[in-house]
Short mmCIF file of C-alpha atoms in Angstrom, two decimals:
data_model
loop_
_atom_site.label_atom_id
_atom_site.label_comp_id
_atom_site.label_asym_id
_atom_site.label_seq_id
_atom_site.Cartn_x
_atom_site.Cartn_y
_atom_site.Cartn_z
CA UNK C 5 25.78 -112.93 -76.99
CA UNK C 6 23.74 -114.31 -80.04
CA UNK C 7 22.56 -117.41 -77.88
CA UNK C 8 23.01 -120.01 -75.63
CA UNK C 9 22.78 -123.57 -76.64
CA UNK C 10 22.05 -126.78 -75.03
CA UNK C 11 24.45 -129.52 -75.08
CA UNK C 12 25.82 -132.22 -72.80
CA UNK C 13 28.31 -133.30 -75.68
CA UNK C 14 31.41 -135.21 -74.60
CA UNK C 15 34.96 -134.73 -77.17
CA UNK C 16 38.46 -135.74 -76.79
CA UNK C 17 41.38 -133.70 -77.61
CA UNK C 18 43.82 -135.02 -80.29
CA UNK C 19 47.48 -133.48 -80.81
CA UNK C 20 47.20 -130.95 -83.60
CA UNK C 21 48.47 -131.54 -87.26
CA UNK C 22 48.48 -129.02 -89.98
CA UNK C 23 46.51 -131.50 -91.91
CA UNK C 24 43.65 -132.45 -88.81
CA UNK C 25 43.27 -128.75 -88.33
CA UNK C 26 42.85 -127.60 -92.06
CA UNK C 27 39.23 -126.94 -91.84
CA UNK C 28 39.36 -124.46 -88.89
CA UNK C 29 42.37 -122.87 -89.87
CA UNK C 30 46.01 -123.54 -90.15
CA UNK C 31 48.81 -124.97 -87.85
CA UNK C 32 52.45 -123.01 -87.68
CA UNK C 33 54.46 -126.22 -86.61
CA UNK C 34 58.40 -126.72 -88.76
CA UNK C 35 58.10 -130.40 -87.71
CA UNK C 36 55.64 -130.91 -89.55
CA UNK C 37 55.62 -128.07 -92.45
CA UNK C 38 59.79 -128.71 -93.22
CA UNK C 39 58.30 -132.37 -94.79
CA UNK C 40 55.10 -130.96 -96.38
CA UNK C 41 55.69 -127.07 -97.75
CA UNK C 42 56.81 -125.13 -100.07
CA UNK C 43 60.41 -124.24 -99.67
CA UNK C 44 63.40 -122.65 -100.67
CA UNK C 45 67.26 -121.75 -99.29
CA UNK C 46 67.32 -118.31 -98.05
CA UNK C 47 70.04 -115.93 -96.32
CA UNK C 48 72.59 -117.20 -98.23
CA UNK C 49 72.17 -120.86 -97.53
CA UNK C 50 71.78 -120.70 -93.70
CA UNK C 51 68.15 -120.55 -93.57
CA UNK C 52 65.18 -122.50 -95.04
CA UNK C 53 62.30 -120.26 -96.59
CA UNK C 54 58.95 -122.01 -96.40
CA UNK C 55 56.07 -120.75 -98.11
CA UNK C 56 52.58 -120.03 -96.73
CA UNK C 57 52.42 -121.90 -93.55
CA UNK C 58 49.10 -120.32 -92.38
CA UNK C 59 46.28 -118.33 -94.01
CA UNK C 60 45.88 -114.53 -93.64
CA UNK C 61 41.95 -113.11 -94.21
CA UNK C 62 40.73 -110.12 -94.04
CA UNK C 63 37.04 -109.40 -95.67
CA UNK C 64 36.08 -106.20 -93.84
CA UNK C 65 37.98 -102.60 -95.20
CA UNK C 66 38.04 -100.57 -92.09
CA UNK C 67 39.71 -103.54 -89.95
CA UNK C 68 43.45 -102.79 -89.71
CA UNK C 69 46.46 -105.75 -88.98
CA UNK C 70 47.74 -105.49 -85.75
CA UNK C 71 49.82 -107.41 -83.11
CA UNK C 72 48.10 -108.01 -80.29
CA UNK C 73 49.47 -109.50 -76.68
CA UNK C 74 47.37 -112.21 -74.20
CA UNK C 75 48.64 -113.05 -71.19
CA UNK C 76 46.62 -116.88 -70.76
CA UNK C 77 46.34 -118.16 -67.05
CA UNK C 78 45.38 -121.53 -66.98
CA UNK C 79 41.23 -121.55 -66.29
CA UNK C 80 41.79 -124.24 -63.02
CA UNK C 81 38.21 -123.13 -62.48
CA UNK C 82 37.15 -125.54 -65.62
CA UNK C 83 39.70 -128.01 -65.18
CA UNK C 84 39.11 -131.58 -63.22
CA UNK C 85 42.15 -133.42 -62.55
CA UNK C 86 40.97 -137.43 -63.06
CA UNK C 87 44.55 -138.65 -62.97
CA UNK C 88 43.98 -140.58 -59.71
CA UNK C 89 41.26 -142.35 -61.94
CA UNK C 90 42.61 -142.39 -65.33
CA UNK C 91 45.25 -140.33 -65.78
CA UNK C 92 43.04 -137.80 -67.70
CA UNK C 93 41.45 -134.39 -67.20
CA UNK C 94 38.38 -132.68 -68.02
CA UNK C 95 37.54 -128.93 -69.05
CA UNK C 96 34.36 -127.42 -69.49
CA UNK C 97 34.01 -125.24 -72.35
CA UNK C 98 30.91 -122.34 -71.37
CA UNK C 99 31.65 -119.73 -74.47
CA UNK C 100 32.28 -119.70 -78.02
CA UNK C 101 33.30 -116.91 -79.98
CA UNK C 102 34.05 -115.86 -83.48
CA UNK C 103 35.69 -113.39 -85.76
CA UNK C 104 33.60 -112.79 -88.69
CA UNK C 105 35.97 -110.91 -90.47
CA UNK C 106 39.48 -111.81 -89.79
CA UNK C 107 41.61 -114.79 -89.06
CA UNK C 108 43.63 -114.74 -85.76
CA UNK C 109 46.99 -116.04 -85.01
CA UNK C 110 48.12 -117.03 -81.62
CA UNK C 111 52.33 -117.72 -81.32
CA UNK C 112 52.68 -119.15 -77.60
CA UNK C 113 56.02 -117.71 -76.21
CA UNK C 114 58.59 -119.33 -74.25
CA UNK C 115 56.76 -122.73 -73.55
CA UNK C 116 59.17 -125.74 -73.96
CA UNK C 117 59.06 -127.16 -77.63
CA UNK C 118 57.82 -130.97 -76.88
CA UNK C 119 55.29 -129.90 -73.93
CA UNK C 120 51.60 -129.43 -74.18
CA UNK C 121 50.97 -126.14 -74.01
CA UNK C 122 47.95 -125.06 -74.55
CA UNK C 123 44.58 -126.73 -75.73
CA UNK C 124 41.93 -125.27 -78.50
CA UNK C 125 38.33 -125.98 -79.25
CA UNK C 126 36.96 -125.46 -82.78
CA UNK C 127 33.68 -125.82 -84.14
CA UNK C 128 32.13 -125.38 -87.93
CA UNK C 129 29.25 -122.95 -88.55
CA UNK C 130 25.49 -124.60 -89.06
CA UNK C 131 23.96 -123.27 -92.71
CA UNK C 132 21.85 -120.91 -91.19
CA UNK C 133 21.14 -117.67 -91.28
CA UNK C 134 22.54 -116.89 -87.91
CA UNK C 135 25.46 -119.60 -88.73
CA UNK C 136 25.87 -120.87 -85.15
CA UNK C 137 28.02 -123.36 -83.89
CA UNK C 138 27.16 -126.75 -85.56
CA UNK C 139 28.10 -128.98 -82.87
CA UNK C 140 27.19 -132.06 -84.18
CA UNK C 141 29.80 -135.09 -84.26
CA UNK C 142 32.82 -134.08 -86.57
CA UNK C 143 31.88 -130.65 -86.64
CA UNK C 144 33.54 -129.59 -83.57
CA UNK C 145 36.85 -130.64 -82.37
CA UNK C 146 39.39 -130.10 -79.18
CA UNK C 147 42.92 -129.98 -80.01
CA UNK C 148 45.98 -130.16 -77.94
CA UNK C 149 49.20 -127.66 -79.04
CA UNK C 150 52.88 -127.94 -78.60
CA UNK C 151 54.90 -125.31 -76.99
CA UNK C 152 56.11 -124.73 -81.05
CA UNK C 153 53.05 -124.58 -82.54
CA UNK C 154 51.02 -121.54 -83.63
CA UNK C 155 47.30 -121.80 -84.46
CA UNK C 156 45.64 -119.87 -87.24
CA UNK C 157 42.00 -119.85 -86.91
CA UNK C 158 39.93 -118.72 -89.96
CA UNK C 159 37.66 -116.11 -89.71
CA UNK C 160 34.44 -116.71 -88.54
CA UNK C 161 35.52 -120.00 -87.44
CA UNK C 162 33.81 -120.73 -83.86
CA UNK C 163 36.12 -121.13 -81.36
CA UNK C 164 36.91 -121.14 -77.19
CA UNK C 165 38.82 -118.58 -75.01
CA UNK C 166 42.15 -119.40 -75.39
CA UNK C 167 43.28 -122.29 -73.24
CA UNK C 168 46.52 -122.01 -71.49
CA UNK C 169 47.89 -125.55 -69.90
CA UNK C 170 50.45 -126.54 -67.20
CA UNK C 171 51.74 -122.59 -67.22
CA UNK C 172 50.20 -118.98 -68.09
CA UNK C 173 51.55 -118.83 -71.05
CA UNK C 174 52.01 -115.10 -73.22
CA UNK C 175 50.67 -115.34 -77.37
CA UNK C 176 51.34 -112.99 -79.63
CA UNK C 177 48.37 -112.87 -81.36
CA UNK C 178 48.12 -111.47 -85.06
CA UNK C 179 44.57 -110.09 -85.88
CA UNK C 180 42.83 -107.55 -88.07
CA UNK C 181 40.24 -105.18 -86.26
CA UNK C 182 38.15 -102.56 -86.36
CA UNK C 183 38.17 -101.48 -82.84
CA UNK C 184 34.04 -102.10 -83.16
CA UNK C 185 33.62 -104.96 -80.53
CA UNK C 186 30.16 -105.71 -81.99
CA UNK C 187 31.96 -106.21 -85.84
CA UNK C 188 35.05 -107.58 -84.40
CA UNK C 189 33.57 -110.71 -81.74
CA UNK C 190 30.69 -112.21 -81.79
CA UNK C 191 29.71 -115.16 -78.71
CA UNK C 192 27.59 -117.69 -78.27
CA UNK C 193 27.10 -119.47 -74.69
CA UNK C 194 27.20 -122.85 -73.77
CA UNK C 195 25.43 -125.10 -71.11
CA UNK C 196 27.93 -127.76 -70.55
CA UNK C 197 30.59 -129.17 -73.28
CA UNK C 198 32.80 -131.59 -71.65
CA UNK C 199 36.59 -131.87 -73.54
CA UNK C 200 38.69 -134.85 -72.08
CA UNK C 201 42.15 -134.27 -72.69
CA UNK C 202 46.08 -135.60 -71.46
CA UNK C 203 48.68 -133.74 -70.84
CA UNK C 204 51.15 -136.36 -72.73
CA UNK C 205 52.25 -135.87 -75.95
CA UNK C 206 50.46 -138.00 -78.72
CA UNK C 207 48.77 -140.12 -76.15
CA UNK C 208 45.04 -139.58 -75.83
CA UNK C 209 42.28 -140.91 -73.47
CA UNK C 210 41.72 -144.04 -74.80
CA UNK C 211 45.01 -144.90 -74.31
CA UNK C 212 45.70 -143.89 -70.95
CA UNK C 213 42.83 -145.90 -69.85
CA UNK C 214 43.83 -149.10 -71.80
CA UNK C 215 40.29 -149.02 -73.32
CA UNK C 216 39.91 -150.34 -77.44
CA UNK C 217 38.03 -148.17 -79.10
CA UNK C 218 34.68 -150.37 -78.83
CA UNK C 219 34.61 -149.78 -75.22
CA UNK C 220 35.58 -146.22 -75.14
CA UNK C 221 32.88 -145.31 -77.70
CA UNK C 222 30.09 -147.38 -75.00
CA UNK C 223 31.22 -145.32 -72.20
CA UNK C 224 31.18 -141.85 -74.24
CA UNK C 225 27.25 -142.71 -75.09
CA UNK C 226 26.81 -143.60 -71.47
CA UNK C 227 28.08 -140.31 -70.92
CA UNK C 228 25.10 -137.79 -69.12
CA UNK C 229 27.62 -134.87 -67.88
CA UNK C 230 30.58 -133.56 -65.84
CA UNK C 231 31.47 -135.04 -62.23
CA UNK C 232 30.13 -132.89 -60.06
CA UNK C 233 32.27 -131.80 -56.90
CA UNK C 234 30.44 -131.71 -53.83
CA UNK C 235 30.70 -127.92 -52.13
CA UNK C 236 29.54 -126.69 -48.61
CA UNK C 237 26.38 -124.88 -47.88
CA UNK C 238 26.85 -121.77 -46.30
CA UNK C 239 26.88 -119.53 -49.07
CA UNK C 240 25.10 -119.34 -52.28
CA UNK C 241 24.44 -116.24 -55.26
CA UNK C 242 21.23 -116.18 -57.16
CA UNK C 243 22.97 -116.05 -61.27
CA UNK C 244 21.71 -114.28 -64.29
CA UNK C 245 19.15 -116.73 -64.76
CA UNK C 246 17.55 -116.66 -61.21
CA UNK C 247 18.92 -120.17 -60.25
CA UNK C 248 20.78 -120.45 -56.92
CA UNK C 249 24.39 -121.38 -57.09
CA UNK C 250 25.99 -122.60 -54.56
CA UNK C 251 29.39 -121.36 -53.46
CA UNK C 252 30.30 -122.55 -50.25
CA UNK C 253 33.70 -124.40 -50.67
CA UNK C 254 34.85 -121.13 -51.88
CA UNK C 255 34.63 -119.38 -48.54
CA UNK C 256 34.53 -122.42 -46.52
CA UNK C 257 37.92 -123.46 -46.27
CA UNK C 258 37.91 -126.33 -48.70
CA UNK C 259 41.17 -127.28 -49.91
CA UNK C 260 40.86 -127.83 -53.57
CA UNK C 261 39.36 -123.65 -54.13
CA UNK C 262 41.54 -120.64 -53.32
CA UNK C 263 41.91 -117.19 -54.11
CA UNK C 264 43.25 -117.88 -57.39
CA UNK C 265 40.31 -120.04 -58.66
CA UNK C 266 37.98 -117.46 -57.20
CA UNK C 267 39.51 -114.68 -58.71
CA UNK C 268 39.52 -116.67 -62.09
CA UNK C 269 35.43 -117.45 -61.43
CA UNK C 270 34.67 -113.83 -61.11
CA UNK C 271 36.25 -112.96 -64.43
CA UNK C 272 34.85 -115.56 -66.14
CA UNK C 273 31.40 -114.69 -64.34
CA UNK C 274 32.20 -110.86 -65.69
CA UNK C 275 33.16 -112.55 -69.15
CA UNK C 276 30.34 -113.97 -70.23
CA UNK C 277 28.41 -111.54 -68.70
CA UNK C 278 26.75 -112.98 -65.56
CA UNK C 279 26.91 -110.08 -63.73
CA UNK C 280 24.45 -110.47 -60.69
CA UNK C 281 26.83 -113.70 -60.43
CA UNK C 282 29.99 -111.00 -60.90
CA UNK C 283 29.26 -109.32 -57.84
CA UNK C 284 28.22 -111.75 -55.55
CA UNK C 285 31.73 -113.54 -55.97
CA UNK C 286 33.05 -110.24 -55.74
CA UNK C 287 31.77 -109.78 -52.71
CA UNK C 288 33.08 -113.25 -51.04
CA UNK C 289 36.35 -111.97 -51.65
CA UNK C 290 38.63 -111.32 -49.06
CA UNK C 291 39.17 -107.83 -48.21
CA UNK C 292 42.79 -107.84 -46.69
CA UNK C 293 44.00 -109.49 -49.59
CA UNK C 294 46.95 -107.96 -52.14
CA UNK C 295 43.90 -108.17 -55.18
CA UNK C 296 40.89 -106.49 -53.85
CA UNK C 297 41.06 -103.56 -54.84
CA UNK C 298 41.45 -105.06 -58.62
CA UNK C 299 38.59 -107.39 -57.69
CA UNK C 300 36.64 -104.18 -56.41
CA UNK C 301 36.84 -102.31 -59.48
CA UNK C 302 35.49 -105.84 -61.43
CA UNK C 303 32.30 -105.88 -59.11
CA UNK C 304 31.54 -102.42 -59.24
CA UNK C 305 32.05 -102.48 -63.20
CA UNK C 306 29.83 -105.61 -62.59
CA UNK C 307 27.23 -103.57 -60.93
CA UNK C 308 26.42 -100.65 -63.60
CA UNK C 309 25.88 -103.63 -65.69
CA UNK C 310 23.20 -104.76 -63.44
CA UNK C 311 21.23 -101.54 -62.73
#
């Protein structure tokens, strides 16, 4: 992890276009690309050829191209559902990562052509010497994605875990590495960034809540951080940073957490490497259930990485 960085930063998601995404990368969509690219008649006239739909970089000589596979579940753990408000949602983006040396390709498979898929969350680089995420306004961006659109991002490009919607959802994901985790990712951390997004189809926020622009703009600089969701108190974990968390509604009963979410908690505690955190989910897991002994071998990976 090269840092962690302080922000309380509120964006909106916006459908993706070949042309809005251009400087993180490129967009695989024919809707689009069929009115705008190169092209020519191929198989003898019952295909379409079209010409460079989506960069391919490679600056370091020992990475080699491979296919790579991701199952995605959706990260419910992040998400707030605000439809009973506004009809929007909410996801809170903790990690950023980056590939210095390669561009990577994810092709969603089997998600329904018109339907949001999937969501992505791109930032520039600062002119630095450590050329962190410059998340200024502009400079990084939330995009929703179609069920027939690829993503390209370029390399070094900062950029989120991928964010499965609606479904988990399998990518093919084209990539060239070195098998050198240290050469091939590098991460920052984040302390909140908020991403407001809808699940309809060229209809954003602002929209959906019948705001103009004017007022939308007033309430995102009123804006001081996520809802927070009231939990029960009879269980909380000290985290990596010695703060007390609490995690109460997890083993409490409450409705809106369940195994699932927990499960996905842990391996996003494991991800980004809080591992006291790790463990002490692990550990309010139940025992009789069909994933323990999965969840088992996460905590006590989680524990050599605390001793």
């Amino acid at each position: 992890m090269l840092s962690t960085l302080k922000t309380t930063k509120l964006i909106v998601a916006e459908p993706v276009t070949p042309s809005n995404f251009k400087p993180f990368g490129g967009v695989i969509s024919s809707k689009e690309q069929l009115e705008t690219a190169k092209q020519t008649s191929a198989n003898y006239g019952t295909a379409t050829k079209l010409y460079n739909v989506s960069p391919i970089v490679c600056t370091h000589e020992d990475a080699k191209a491979q296919w790579n596979m991701f199952r995605c579940s959706p990260p419910l753990h992040l998400i707030t559902d605000h439809t009973e408000e506004d009809g929007g949602f909410t996801y809170e983006s903790r990690v950023l990562e980056r590939h210095p040396h390669s561009t990577q390709t994810f092709l969603p498979l089997g998600r329904p052509a018109d339907s949001i898929a999937y969501m992505v969350i791109v930032a520039e680089s600062l002119d630095d010497e450590l050329k962190l995420p410059d998340l200024r306004e502009g400079k990084i961006k939330a995009f929703t994605v179609r069920g027939d659109q690829a993503i390209t991002y370029n390399n070094a490009t900062w950029h989120a875990p991928m964010i499965a919607l609606n479904d988990v959802t399998d990518f093919a994901v084209f990539i060239h590495e070195t098998g050198n985790n240290s050469l091939d990712t590098e991460e920052v951390a984040l302390e909140t960034l908020t991403v407001e997004f809808s699940l309809e189809k060229h209809e954003d926020p602002v929209n959906r809540k019948k705001q103009s622009e004017e007022e939308f703009l007033e309430e995102k600089e009123k804006y001081k951080g996520p809802p927070v969701i009231p939990t029960g108190r009879d269980k909380t974990i000290q985290n990596d940073n010695n703060k007390t968390e609490d995690v109460g509604a997890i083993t409490s009963g409450d409705p809106r957490f369940d195994v699932k979410q927990l499960k996905y908690s842990i391996e996003r505690a494991y991800y980004t490497r809080e591992y006291k955190k790790c463990v002490e989910l692990c550990n309010a897991f139940p025992q009789d259930h069909k994933m323990f002994k999965e969840i088992e071998q996460v905590r006590e990976k989680a524990q050599d990485k605390c001793t």
